[in-house]
Amino acid sequence: MKETQISNSEKTFVQKIIAGGHRLDGRIYSETRNLQIAFGSDYGSCMVSLGETKVLAQVSCEVVQPKQIRPNEGIIFINVDISPMAAPQFEANRQTDHTVNLNRLLEKCYKDSKCIDLESLCIVVEEKVWSLRVDVKILNHEGNLIECASIATLAALAHFKRPDVTRVGDKVIIHSIAEKDPIPTVLYHYPVCLTYAIFGSDILLSDPSYIEEAVCMCTFEEGSAGGGLLVVGMNQYKEPCLLDLTGAAIHNVNIVHKAILSASEKGKSVVDVLKKAIISDDTLRLKRVKINYADIITTEHKQSLIKKDISICLKNYNANDINPESDVEMDDDVQIVEPSKYDVVPTLPKTAELKVKAEKSAWIEISSEEDD
Amino acid sequence: MKVKIGDVVLPGDYCDEITADGVKSKVVLGPGLRKEVDHVYIMKAGVLRKRNPNTFWVDSYQKRYVPSRSENVIGIVVQKAGDLYRVDIGGSCTAALSYLSFEGATKKNRPEVQIGDVIYAKMLVASKDMEPELVCVDSHGKKGRLGVLNDGFVFKCSLNLIRKILNPICPLLESLKNEWPFELAAGMNGRIWIKANTMRETIAVGYAILGAEYLSDDEIKTMCTNIASILAGHVS
């Protein structure tokens, strides 16, 4: 199925509202959506949701022969799968530019940044090494797949534990989890990809939603400055690991600098959340609490029906604040709504018209040019 | 399984009440019901409803639009093909809109429609084997409310929500219209076009509509006054 085109009115509306300093879902420019990390019953299985975008990652391992040029290093392989479940425009079992791009970005971020200690994955030099395979499955696409997928990949890798191995002479014994405690993967640093949508020449939106991504990527015939998506890979030590730009070229020199500064703060906070989640998961596992997706799937399911974050929202207004006592902050100039002067009058079947109420205007016109 | 009116039903269930009514008089089977040899079977998950004297249907949650004749829909022009516009209406395939089916359009005088424009149109042909066809005029050749919608904002929602807000007993539009002026076009294909004086008011309308999906009538009224007071700045 073809991707639904963004209409002109949506485009102009989103552009105008962003130029006005707001966003469609009431966030500020640098605000991200709600991040949730949940772990499955197995080691290395995790589901990350960023607002309504959901990604499942699963790490598995097997023993293989190492590459000729790197005989003492393990192998890591990342596979991204986007199915029609994520959004109807994707086709099953077909590599598209989107999938390849996402795969390549994740490889750049986790393989090329050398965050994983590959040498520790070696069992017998030139004969046997562990090969880690990360399967990333997109469950729902609501914008910013890259950031969500990268957090999921990192969480799955950090959570993963491989079986312990002992060597007796030439023989290699792989112990089951019951026999010996499994070994966690060694990560030197925790890089995450953070996405920024560039609007105009100097507006940076973090964590763009689906419509914001679509609007900033579309080209304009009029000479207005095109936008693009800037992906910044950042680890918890505030070191950039990856920089990727899709869309129009950047005119402004400062924008990349600004993005990296903001990403360094955000990257650290994401890694902190992730580490906390892994530690709490570990303590729960030590207490032999059963952990699986069962409980989050039921609550998530309920949420997807009630839809906690409505894609169109006033700033700081929450769907649950139905009671009038809610403390909602104002961000705009104060507007005074006059009692309605309009009436909706049914005209044709199924349609209605706005009509000025047939009341006399309360305003009295006074000429200001009075003679002295 | 045998079910009654008002039950939660699943595909494969059957209802004998409908068959019994069918013996006495003609019955109308709405969406989600199908007559087989011996029973009337349910084809969708939802709640079985009846309107007197003899109309039955299944009230189910749905987001994918299935075209049906004489419904007003909102579409986006995706292609100009000869004397046709192809309009995306959110169905399984695009709908055709002839450039002659606008008010005052002739072969010489083409309407001004660009790719990406939002169109409010009526479904003329909706056969399951053919491409759906739209028109932007009524049977008198007048455009009425149909045609290109300029500016504003379009968003998607479930088909149930559209039916809910267009229902005359729903208080949503009634209470919203008293708070601030806005224009609204609701397409039965789950798209709503809104336009108000300011961006903030437009967003407020959109939010009120999307938020009303799972609220009761009284809650809708409170929500509308709340949003209005936020807009007016009474709540600090």
Tab-separated table of C-alpha atoms in Angstrom, chain A:
chain	number	residue	atom	x	y	z
A	1	MET	CA	0.000	0.000	0.000
A	2	LYS	CA	1.235	3.429	-0.831
A	3	GLU	CA	2.114	5.887	1.839
A	4	THR	CA	-0.588	8.463	2.389
A	5	GLN	CA	0.492	11.813	1.136
A	6	ILE	CA	0.626	14.770	3.475
A	7	SER	CA	-1.892	17.370	2.349
A	8	ASN	CA	-0.946	20.963	1.692
A	9	SER	CA	-3.049	22.237	4.567
A	10	GLU	CA	-1.338	19.893	7.045
A	11	LYS	CA	2.037	21.000	5.722
A	12	THR	CA	1.376	24.705	6.040
A	13	PHE	CA	-0.321	24.299	9.390
A	14	VAL	CA	2.565	22.355	10.911
A	15	GLN	CA	5.092	24.790	9.472
A	16	LYS	CA	3.201	27.790	10.777
A	17	ILE	CA	2.715	26.366	14.227
A	18	ILE	CA	6.376	25.435	14.510
A	19	ALA	CA	7.433	28.847	13.288
A	20	GLY	CA	5.160	30.236	15.997
A	21	GLY	CA	7.120	28.432	18.689
A	22	HIS	CA	4.764	25.542	19.391
A	23	ARG	CA	4.280	21.961	18.353
A	24	LEU	CA	1.214	20.014	17.390
A	25	ASP	CA	1.243	17.804	20.458
A	26	GLY	CA	1.917	20.637	22.881
A	27	ARG	CA	5.581	19.831	23.508
A	28	ILE	CA	8.306	22.437	23.474
A	29	TYR	CA	11.072	22.156	20.865
A	30	SER	CA	13.493	20.227	23.064
A	31	GLU	CA	10.946	17.964	24.721
A	32	THR	CA	10.853	14.252	23.996
A	33	ARG	CA	7.951	11.927	24.312
A	34	ASN	CA	7.542	9.514	27.176
A	35	LEU	CA	10.235	6.811	27.140
A	36	GLN	CA	9.459	3.364	28.524
A	37	ILE	CA	11.742	0.351	28.657
A	38	ALA	CA	10.400	-3.105	29.454
A	39	PHE	CA	12.255	-6.406	29.549
A	40	GLY	CA	11.048	-9.860	28.575
A	41	SER	CA	11.548	-13.127	30.397
A	42	ASP	CA	14.727	-13.949	28.472
A	43	TYR	CA	18.025	-12.113	28.739
A	44	GLY	CA	18.432	-9.665	25.889
A	45	SER	CA	14.793	-9.223	25.062
A	46	CYS	CA	13.394	-5.744	25.464
A	47	MET	CA	10.609	-3.506	24.243
A	48	VAL	CA	11.046	0.243	24.083
A	49	SER	CA	8.266	2.705	23.486
A	50	LEU	CA	8.732	6.357	22.721
A	51	GLY	CA	5.273	7.826	22.841
A	52	GLU	CA	3.304	5.606	20.488
A	53	THR	CA	6.379	4.375	18.590
A	54	LYS	CA	7.215	0.866	19.744
A	55	VAL	CA	10.248	-1.292	18.991
A	56	LEU	CA	11.112	-4.806	20.123
A	57	ALA	CA	14.741	-5.950	20.197
A	58	GLN	CA	16.049	-9.425	20.864
A	59	VAL	CA	19.683	-10.478	21.160
A	60	SER	CA	20.687	-14.072	20.507
A	61	CYS	CA	24.096	-15.704	20.342
A	62	GLU	CA	25.754	-18.654	18.666
A	63	VAL	CA	29.260	-20.006	18.289
A	64	VAL	CA	30.799	-19.433	14.865
A	65	GLN	CA	34.194	-19.323	13.196
A	66	PRO	CA	35.740	-15.836	13.351
A	67	LYS	CA	36.633	-13.752	10.322
A	68	GLN	CA	40.089	-14.340	8.839
A	69	ILE	CA	41.277	-10.784	9.394
A	70	ARG	CA	40.059	-10.590	12.981
A	71	PRO	CA	40.700	-14.042	14.427
A	72	ASN	CA	40.304	-13.010	18.069
A	73	GLU	CA	37.160	-10.926	17.851
A	74	GLY	CA	33.523	-11.865	18.127
A	75	ILE	CA	30.942	-10.881	15.557
A	76	ILE	CA	27.943	-8.618	15.957
A	77	PHE	CA	25.127	-8.546	13.482
A	78	ILE	CA	22.152	-6.183	13.470
A	79	ASN	CA	19.002	-6.975	11.551
A	80	VAL	CA	16.088	-4.549	11.279
A	81	ASP	CA	12.682	-5.783	10.269
A	82	ILE	CA	9.854	-3.420	9.352
A	83	SER	CA	6.584	-5.156	8.612
A	84	PRO	CA	3.127	-3.821	7.707
A	85	MET	CA	2.368	-4.046	11.426
A	86	ALA	CA	4.437	-0.878	11.938
A	87	ALA	CA	2.554	1.165	9.355
A	88	PRO	CA	0.478	0.023	6.359
A	89	GLN	CA	2.851	1.494	3.778
A	90	PHE	CA	5.597	-1.012	4.602
A	91	GLU	CA	5.700	-4.331	2.818
A	92	ALA	CA	6.619	-7.580	4.480
A	93	ASN	CA	9.996	-9.221	3.737
A	94	ARG	CA	11.179	-6.457	1.487
A	95	GLN	CA	14.243	-4.335	1.909
A	96	THR	CA	13.419	-0.728	1.324
A	97	ASP	CA	15.622	2.339	1.540
A	98	HIS	CA	14.088	3.009	4.905
A	99	THR	CA	15.093	-0.376	6.312
A	100	VAL	CA	18.590	-0.215	4.850
A	101	ASN	CA	19.097	3.283	6.215
A	102	LEU	CA	17.929	2.291	9.681
A	103	ASN	CA	20.092	-0.828	9.638
A	104	ARG	CA	23.147	1.095	8.526
A	105	LEU	CA	22.668	3.782	11.166
A	106	LEU	CA	22.406	1.194	13.931
A	107	GLU	CA	25.494	-0.591	12.623
A	108	LYS	CA	27.381	2.696	12.564
A	109	CYS	CA	26.267	3.486	16.067
A	110	TYR	CA	27.023	0.108	17.683
A	111	LYS	CA	29.552	-1.647	15.469
A	112	ASP	CA	31.686	1.198	14.192
A	113	SER	CA	31.783	3.068	17.491
A	114	LYS	CA	33.394	-0.031	19.058
A	115	CYS	CA	31.258	0.186	22.154
A	116	ILE	CA	31.139	-3.590	22.527
A	117	ASP	CA	34.193	-5.458	23.727
A	118	LEU	CA	34.445	-7.911	20.851
A	119	GLU	CA	37.592	-9.582	22.147
A	120	SER	CA	35.748	-10.815	25.210
A	121	LEU	CA	33.495	-12.749	22.856
A	122	CYS	CA	36.383	-14.926	21.727
A	123	ILE	CA	36.469	-18.558	22.884
A	124	VAL	CA	39.276	-20.171	20.848
A	125	VAL	CA	41.380	-17.923	18.622
A	126	GLU	CA	40.790	-18.566	14.908
A	127	GLU	CA	38.301	-21.291	15.705
A	128	LYS	CA	35.393	-20.314	17.882
A	129	VAL	CA	33.897	-16.949	18.792
A	130	TRP	CA	30.473	-15.808	19.927
A	131	SER	CA	28.345	-14.132	17.308
A	132	LEU	CA	25.713	-11.762	18.689
A	133	ARG	CA	22.687	-11.152	16.567
A	134	VAL	CA	20.339	-8.278	17.339
A	135	ASP	CA	16.905	-8.583	15.805
A	136	VAL	CA	15.085	-5.269	15.824
A	137	LYS	CA	11.391	-5.460	15.073
A	138	ILE	CA	9.346	-2.311	14.617
A	139	LEU	CA	5.952	-2.768	16.230
A	140	ASN	CA	4.481	0.667	15.605
A	141	HIS	CA	5.739	3.621	13.607
A	142	GLU	CA	4.663	6.978	14.961
A	143	GLY	CA	7.780	8.947	14.061
A	144	ASN	CA	11.406	8.856	15.216
A	145	LEU	CA	12.093	5.197	14.541
A	146	ILE	CA	15.854	5.737	14.677
A	147	GLU	CA	15.970	6.944	18.256
A	148	CYS	CA	13.542	4.315	19.477
A	149	ALA	CA	15.311	1.486	17.635
A	150	SER	CA	18.702	2.579	18.912
A	151	ILE	CA	17.542	2.700	22.529
A	152	ALA	CA	15.988	-0.740	22.072
A	153	THR	CA	19.197	-2.146	20.565
A	154	LEU	CA	21.334	-0.711	23.343
A	155	ALA	CA	18.975	-1.876	26.079
A	156	ALA	CA	18.862	-5.375	24.620
A	157	LEU	CA	22.664	-5.533	24.318
A	158	ALA	CA	23.198	-4.229	27.834
A	159	HIS	CA	20.631	-6.612	29.245
A	160	PHE	CA	21.912	-9.641	27.349
A	161	LYS	CA	23.908	-12.366	29.081
A	162	ARG	CA	25.640	-15.161	27.240
A	163	PRO	CA	26.229	-18.651	28.633
A	164	ASP	CA	29.531	-19.283	30.365
A	165	VAL	CA	32.187	-21.387	28.659
A	166	THR	CA	35.012	-23.535	30.077
A	167	ARG	CA	37.833	-25.126	28.129
A	168	VAL	CA	39.090	-28.559	29.052
A	169	GLY	CA	42.031	-29.337	26.791
A	170	ASP	CA	40.679	-29.138	23.248
A	171	LYS	CA	37.085	-29.431	24.336
A	172	VAL	CA	34.861	-26.433	24.923
A	173	ILE	CA	31.896	-26.817	27.259
A	174	ILE	CA	29.006	-24.372	27.051
A	175	HIS	CA	27.170	-24.296	30.358
A	176	SER	CA	23.462	-23.813	30.595
A	177	ILE	CA	22.108	-20.957	32.718
A	178	ALA	CA	21.175	-23.420	35.465
A	179	GLU	CA	24.743	-24.761	35.709
A	180	LYS	CA	26.701	-21.529	35.763
A	181	ASP	CA	25.746	-17.885	35.952
A	182	PRO	CA	25.686	-16.296	32.498
A	183	ILE	CA	28.118	-13.498	31.618
A	184	PRO	CA	26.925	-10.022	30.672
A	185	THR	CA	28.169	-8.304	27.515
A	186	VAL	CA	30.947	-5.802	28.149
A	187	LEU	CA	30.067	-2.331	26.913
A	188	TYR	CA	32.759	0.338	27.004
A	189	HIS	CA	30.270	3.124	26.537
A	190	TYR	CA	26.562	3.486	25.805
A	191	PRO	CA	25.869	5.363	22.552
A	192	VAL	CA	22.310	6.330	21.615
A	193	CYS	CA	21.044	7.960	18.431
A	194	LEU	CA	19.028	11.119	18.946
A	195	THR	CA	17.007	12.571	16.087
A	196	TYR	CA	16.435	16.232	15.404
A	197	ALA	CA	14.111	17.632	12.768
A	198	ILE	CA	15.391	20.837	11.212
A	199	PHE	CA	12.779	23.388	10.240
A	200	GLY	CA	13.682	26.537	8.401
A	201	SER	CA	17.238	27.557	9.098
A	202	ASP	CA	17.501	27.529	12.863
A	203	ILE	CA	14.710	25.512	14.468
A	204	LEU	CA	15.616	22.144	15.946
A	205	LEU	CA	12.891	19.771	17.080
A	206	SER	CA	13.922	16.829	19.184
A	207	ASP	CA	12.027	13.567	18.889
A	208	PRO	CA	9.916	14.517	15.852
A	209	SER	CA	6.558	12.832	15.461
A	210	TYR	CA	5.412	11.158	12.251
A	211	ILE	CA	3.830	14.256	10.770
A	212	GLU	CA	6.741	16.492	11.764
A	213	GLU	CA	9.177	14.095	10.085
A	214	ALA	CA	7.059	14.011	6.952
A	215	VAL	CA	6.665	17.781	6.798
A	216	CYS	CA	10.324	18.579	7.394
A	217	MET	CA	11.462	16.081	4.756
A	218	CYS	CA	9.180	17.203	1.956
A	219	THR	CA	10.671	19.595	-0.533
A	220	PHE	CA	9.122	22.903	-1.354
A	221	GLU	CA	8.864	24.530	-4.729
A	222	GLU	CA	8.971	27.992	-3.248
A	223	GLY	CA	12.434	29.114	-2.352
A	224	SER	CA	11.953	28.483	1.373
A	225	ALA	CA	14.748	26.756	3.235
A	226	GLY	CA	14.348	22.989	3.179
A	227	GLY	CA	14.540	20.948	6.318
A	228	GLY	CA	16.062	17.648	7.164
A	229	LEU	CA	16.594	15.045	9.801
A	230	LEU	CA	19.810	15.192	11.791
A	231	VAL	CA	20.792	12.081	13.718
A	232	VAL	CA	23.365	12.517	16.460
A	233	GLY	CA	24.899	9.501	18.164
A	234	MET	CA	25.989	10.387	21.675
A	235	ASN	CA	27.313	8.346	24.574
A	236	GLN	CA	27.035	8.964	28.294
A	237	TYR	CA	30.439	10.698	28.380
A	238	LYS	CA	29.050	13.346	26.015
A	239	GLU	CA	31.202	12.142	23.131
A	240	PRO	CA	29.608	12.190	19.684
A	241	CYS	CA	29.779	8.801	17.941
A	242	LEU	CA	27.733	9.397	14.820
A	243	LEU	CA	26.380	12.236	12.739
A	244	ASP	CA	23.974	11.719	9.895
A	245	LEU	CA	21.928	14.180	7.875
A	246	THR	CA	19.112	13.366	5.493
A	247	GLY	CA	17.207	15.977	3.555
A	248	ALA	CA	18.353	19.433	2.583
A	249	ALA	CA	21.789	20.806	3.302
A	250	ILE	CA	22.213	22.945	6.397
A	251	HIS	CA	22.662	26.687	5.850
A	252	ASN	CA	23.280	27.604	9.432
A	253	VAL	CA	26.690	26.891	10.968
A	254	ASN	CA	25.506	26.819	14.549
A	255	ILE	CA	22.758	24.287	14.113
A	256	VAL	CA	24.953	21.176	14.306
A	257	HIS	CA	26.711	22.574	17.329
A	258	LYS	CA	23.380	23.300	18.967
A	259	ALA	CA	22.162	19.775	18.185
A	260	ILE	CA	25.279	18.186	19.660
A	261	LEU	CA	25.042	20.275	22.819
A	262	SER	CA	21.424	19.315	23.335
A	263	ALA	CA	22.118	15.678	22.421
A	264	SER	CA	24.886	15.389	24.997
A	265	GLU	CA	22.440	16.264	27.775
A	266	LYS	CA	19.678	14.103	26.407
A	267	GLY	CA	21.943	11.146	25.657
A	268	LYS	CA	23.145	11.072	29.232
A	269	SER	CA	19.627	11.162	30.630
A	270	VAL	CA	18.511	8.351	28.305
A	271	VAL	CA	21.474	6.203	29.350
A	272	ASP	CA	20.711	6.919	33.013
A	273	VAL	CA	17.108	5.773	32.541
A	274	LEU	CA	18.350	2.686	30.730
A	275	LYS	CA	20.904	1.744	33.396
A	276	LYS	CA	18.333	2.244	36.141
A	277	ALA	CA	15.895	0.006	34.284
A	278	ILE	CA	18.512	-2.725	33.903
A	279	ILE	CA	19.528	-2.550	37.570
A	280	SER	CA	15.945	-2.746	38.798
A	281	ASP	CA	15.327	-5.631	36.408
A	282	ASP	CA	18.406	-7.444	37.777
A	283	THR	CA	17.317	-7.040	41.389
A	284	LEU	CA	13.871	-8.332	40.511
A	285	ARG	CA	15.400	-11.329	38.785
A	286	LEU	CA	17.551	-12.047	41.847
A	287	LYS	CA	14.368	-12.126	43.914
A	288	ARG	CA	13.035	-14.627	41.383
A	289	VAL	CA	10.162	-12.385	40.346
A	290	LYS	CA	8.803	-13.518	37.026
A	291	ILE	CA	9.308	-10.806	34.438
A	292	ASN	CA	7.658	-10.881	31.048
A	293	TYR	CA	5.730	-8.731	28.642
A	294	ALA	CA	2.384	-10.084	29.842
A	295	ASP	CA	1.610	-7.295	32.287
A	296	ILE	CA	2.847	-4.417	30.146
A	297	ILE	CA	1.058	-5.721	27.091
A	298	THR	CA	-2.277	-5.620	28.869
A	299	THR	CA	-1.743	-2.107	30.196
A	300	GLU	CA	-0.279	-0.988	26.876
A	301	HIS	CA	-3.269	-2.441	25.126
A	302	LYS	CA	-5.586	-0.452	27.321
A	303	GLN	CA	-3.543	2.640	26.611
A	304	SER	CA	-3.650	2.173	22.880
A	305	LEU	CA	-7.427	2.253	23.106
A	306	ILE	CA	-7.682	5.193	25.479
A	307	LYS	CA	-4.710	6.834	23.768
A	308	LYS	CA	-3.049	8.753	26.552
A	309	ASP	CA	-1.048	10.997	24.290
A	310	ILE	CA	-3.366	12.444	21.761
A	311	SER	CA	-1.376	13.592	18.753
A	312	ILE	CA	-2.974	17.018	18.810
A	313	CYS	CA	-2.766	18.711	22.142
A	314	LEU	CA	-2.647	22.065	23.794
A	315	LYS	CA	0.468	22.829	25.727
A	316	ASN	CA	0.470	21.245	29.163
A	317	TYR	CA	-3.079	20.080	28.801
A	318	ASN	CA	-3.666	16.507	29.798
A	319	ALA	CA	-6.543	14.288	28.717
A	320	ASN	CA	-6.985	13.159	32.288
A	321	ASP	CA	-7.487	16.658	33.650
A	322	ILE	CA	-11.197	16.713	33.164
A	323	ASN	CA	-11.769	18.320	36.538
A	324	PRO	CA	-11.684	22.099	36.357
A	325	GLU	CA	-9.235	22.365	39.291
A	326	SER	CA	-6.372	21.221	37.076
A	327	ASP	CA	-3.428	23.550	37.180
A	328	VAL	CA	-2.786	24.180	33.546
A	329	GLU	CA	-0.199	26.699	32.609
A	330	MET	CA	-0.776	29.266	29.974
A	331	ASP	CA	1.839	29.823	27.381
A	332	ASP	CA	0.157	32.211	25.042
A	333	ASP	CA	-1.022	35.758	25.254
A	334	VAL	CA	-4.233	35.953	27.175
A	335	GLN	CA	-7.177	35.873	24.854
A	336	ILE	CA	-10.603	36.803	26.064
A	337	VAL	CA	-13.322	34.810	24.407
A	338	GLU	CA	-16.424	36.857	23.983
A	339	PRO	CA	-19.797	35.201	24.285
A	340	SER	CA	-20.423	33.547	20.979
A	341	LYS	CA	-21.734	35.747	18.285
A	342	TYR	CA	-22.062	32.795	15.994
A	343	ASP	CA	-24.580	30.068	15.578
A	344	VAL	CA	-24.228	26.829	13.699
A	345	VAL	CA	-27.235	26.546	11.437
A	346	PRO	CA	-27.952	23.356	9.521
A	347	THR	CA	-28.177	24.164	5.847
A	348	LEU	CA	-27.795	21.207	3.568
A	349	PRO	CA	-28.135	17.641	4.802
A	350	LYS	CA	-25.091	16.671	6.889
A	351	THR	CA	-23.636	20.146	6.723
A	352	ALA	CA	-23.944	23.263	8.766
A	353	GLU	CA	-22.983	26.865	8.462
A	354	LEU	CA	-21.587	29.453	10.810
A	355	LYS	CA	-23.952	32.358	11.016
A	356	VAL	CA	-23.766	35.540	12.998
A	357	LYS	CA	-26.430	35.503	15.673
A	358	ALA	CA	-29.269	37.842	14.892
A	359	GLU	CA	-28.621	39.935	17.948
A	360	LYS	CA	-27.868	43.546	18.176
A	361	SER	CA	-24.210	44.287	18.630
A	362	ALA	CA	-23.255	45.390	22.106
A	363	TRP	CA	-20.778	47.839	20.643
A	364	ILE	CA	-21.777	51.392	20.024
A	365	GLU	CA	-19.813	53.231	17.451
A	366	ILE	CA	-18.472	56.540	18.635
A	367	SER	CA	-16.724	58.861	16.339
A	368	SER	CA	-13.329	59.786	17.658
A	369	GLU	CA	-13.084	62.979	15.707
A	370	GLU	CA	-15.136	65.164	17.959
A	371	ASP	CA	-14.936	68.844	17.441
A	372	ASP	CA	-13.774	70.900	20.383
